[in-house]
Amino acid sequence: MTTILALDLGTTTGWAMCLADGSIVSGTMEFKPGRYEGGGMRFLRFRSWLDHLLNGAKAIDLLHFEEVRRHAGTDAAHIYGGFLAHLTAWCELKSIPYQGVPVGTIKRHVTGKGNAGKEAVIAAMRSKGFNPEDDNEADALAILSWATDTQGGNQ
């Protein structure tokens, strides 16, 4: 059995993990910088959190993340790029295979529409028995659903 981690990168990062025993855990993690912190602290906390996930799972065999090609603004693009750079470097360091999955591919897989809204993705994940707290967690669960359904599942 493999352990698969799915991430929806951002200041509030959604995550979902299918563990080696087949159980699924998910949630969100906030990486907003504190009032007296520099902008790089969010990325240091992100890397530390990735280490925490890896230690808790004992191993991560595959990692999938939402590949965003269009952002609402410049700040969002910079923040996403920073998370992506740290994520891919961390995966390379830990020898974890990683793959970006386009937004439309994820939405089409879980809702049937590549341009589905946030509420449709949340509803789709609820119909699968999950209870995501927000769209970030729902997106991570959708990425995990895509990965397990189309990439050979959790074997």
PDB file of C-alpha atoms in Angstrom, residues 5-16 27-33 37-55 60 63-66 78-92 94 98:
ATOM      1  CA  LEU A   5      -0.478  13.305  -0.083  1.00  0.00           C
ATOM      2  CA  ALA A   6      -2.619  15.848  -1.959  1.00  0.00           C
ATOM      3  CA  LEU A   7      -2.178  19.599  -1.463  1.00  0.00           C
ATOM      4  CA  ASP A   8      -4.097  22.729  -2.421  1.00  0.00           C
ATOM      5  CA  LEU A   9      -1.300  25.281  -1.978  1.00  0.00           C
ATOM      6  CA  GLY A  10      -1.932  28.727  -0.536  1.00  0.00           C
ATOM      7  CA  THR A  11      -1.885  30.825   2.601  1.00  0.00           C
ATOM      8  CA  THR A  12      -4.566  28.415   3.786  1.00  0.00           C
ATOM      9  CA  THR A  13      -3.337  25.112   2.428  1.00  0.00           C
ATOM     10  CA  GLY A  14      -5.792  22.262   2.079  1.00  0.00           C
ATOM     11  CA  TRP A  15      -4.384  18.783   2.522  1.00  0.00           C
ATOM     12  CA  ALA A  16      -5.604  15.214   2.252  1.00  0.00           C
ATOM     13  CA  GLY A  27      -7.679  19.329   6.921  1.00  0.00           C
ATOM     14  CA  THR A  28      -6.263  22.800   6.405  1.00  0.00           C
ATOM     15  CA  MET A  29      -3.173  24.597   7.628  1.00  0.00           C
ATOM     16  CA  GLU A  30      -2.772  28.374   7.851  1.00  0.00           C
ATOM     17  CA  PHE A  31       0.529  29.950   6.773  1.00  0.00           C
ATOM     18  CA  LYS A  32      -0.280  33.631   7.228  1.00  0.00           C
ATOM     19  CA  PRO A  33       2.764  35.523   8.531  1.00  0.00           C
ATOM     20  CA  GLU A  37       7.471  38.183  11.090  1.00  0.00           C
ATOM     21  CA  GLY A  38       9.192  38.538   7.762  1.00  0.00           C
ATOM     22  CA  GLY A  39       7.529  37.215   4.619  1.00  0.00           C
ATOM     23  CA  GLY A  40       9.787  34.158   4.526  1.00  0.00           C
ATOM     24  CA  MET A  41       8.463  32.753   7.788  1.00  0.00           C
ATOM     25  CA  ARG A  42       5.368  31.301   6.082  1.00  0.00           C
ATOM     26  CA  PHE A  43       7.640  29.173   3.894  1.00  0.00           C
ATOM     27  CA  LEU A  44       9.802  28.011   6.814  1.00  0.00           C
ATOM     28  CA  ARG A  45       6.649  26.942   8.669  1.00  0.00           C
ATOM     29  CA  PHE A  46       5.398  25.231   5.492  1.00  0.00           C
ATOM     30  CA  ARG A  47       8.572  23.140   5.198  1.00  0.00           C
ATOM     31  CA  SER A  48       8.438  22.278   8.894  1.00  0.00           C
ATOM     32  CA  TRP A  49       4.801  21.222   8.504  1.00  0.00           C
ATOM     33  CA  LEU A  50       5.697  19.000   5.526  1.00  0.00           C
ATOM     34  CA  ASP A  51       8.331  17.312   7.724  1.00  0.00           C
ATOM     35  CA  HIS A  52       5.666  16.844  10.414  1.00  0.00           C
ATOM     36  CA  LEU A  53       3.316  15.157   7.911  1.00  0.00           C
ATOM     37  CA  LEU A  54       6.108  12.916   6.665  1.00  0.00           C
ATOM     38  CA  ASN A  55       7.123  11.910  10.192  1.00  0.00           C
ATOM     39  CA  ILE A  60       4.944   9.573   1.568  1.00  0.00           C
ATOM     40  CA  LEU A  63       2.490  13.778  -3.775  1.00  0.00           C
ATOM     41  CA  HIS A  64      -0.030  15.577  -5.980  1.00  0.00           C
ATOM     42  CA  PHE A  65      -0.811  19.291  -5.884  1.00  0.00           C
ATOM     43  CA  GLU A  66      -3.231  21.626  -7.620  1.00  0.00           C
ATOM     44  CA  HIS A  78       3.948  35.174  -5.740  1.00  0.00           C
ATOM     45  CA  ILE A  79       2.697  33.274  -2.708  1.00  0.00           C
ATOM     46  CA  TYR A  80       1.726  30.244  -4.809  1.00  0.00           C
ATOM     47  CA  GLY A  81       5.127  30.332  -6.544  1.00  0.00           C
ATOM     48  CA  GLY A  82       6.898  30.409  -3.185  1.00  0.00           C
ATOM     49  CA  PHE A  83       4.941  27.433  -1.884  1.00  0.00           C
ATOM     50  CA  LEU A  84       5.505  25.554  -5.136  1.00  0.00           C
ATOM     51  CA  ALA A  85       9.266  26.215  -5.032  1.00  0.00           C
ATOM     52  CA  HIS A  86       9.563  25.029  -1.446  1.00  0.00           C
ATOM     53  CA  LEU A  87       7.325  22.005  -2.084  1.00  0.00           C
ATOM     54  CA  THR A  88       9.208  20.788  -5.143  1.00  0.00           C
ATOM     55  CA  ALA A  89      12.608  21.341  -3.490  1.00  0.00           C
ATOM     56  CA  TRP A  90      11.409  19.448  -0.398  1.00  0.00           C
ATOM     57  CA  CYS A  91      10.123  16.566  -2.550  1.00  0.00           C
ATOM     58  CA  GLU A  92      13.450  16.399  -4.393  1.00  0.00           C
ATOM     59  CA  LYS A  94      13.141  13.591   0.317  1.00  0.00           C
ATOM     60  CA  TYR A  98       5.380  14.773  -7.219  1.00  0.00           C
TER      61      TYR A  98
END
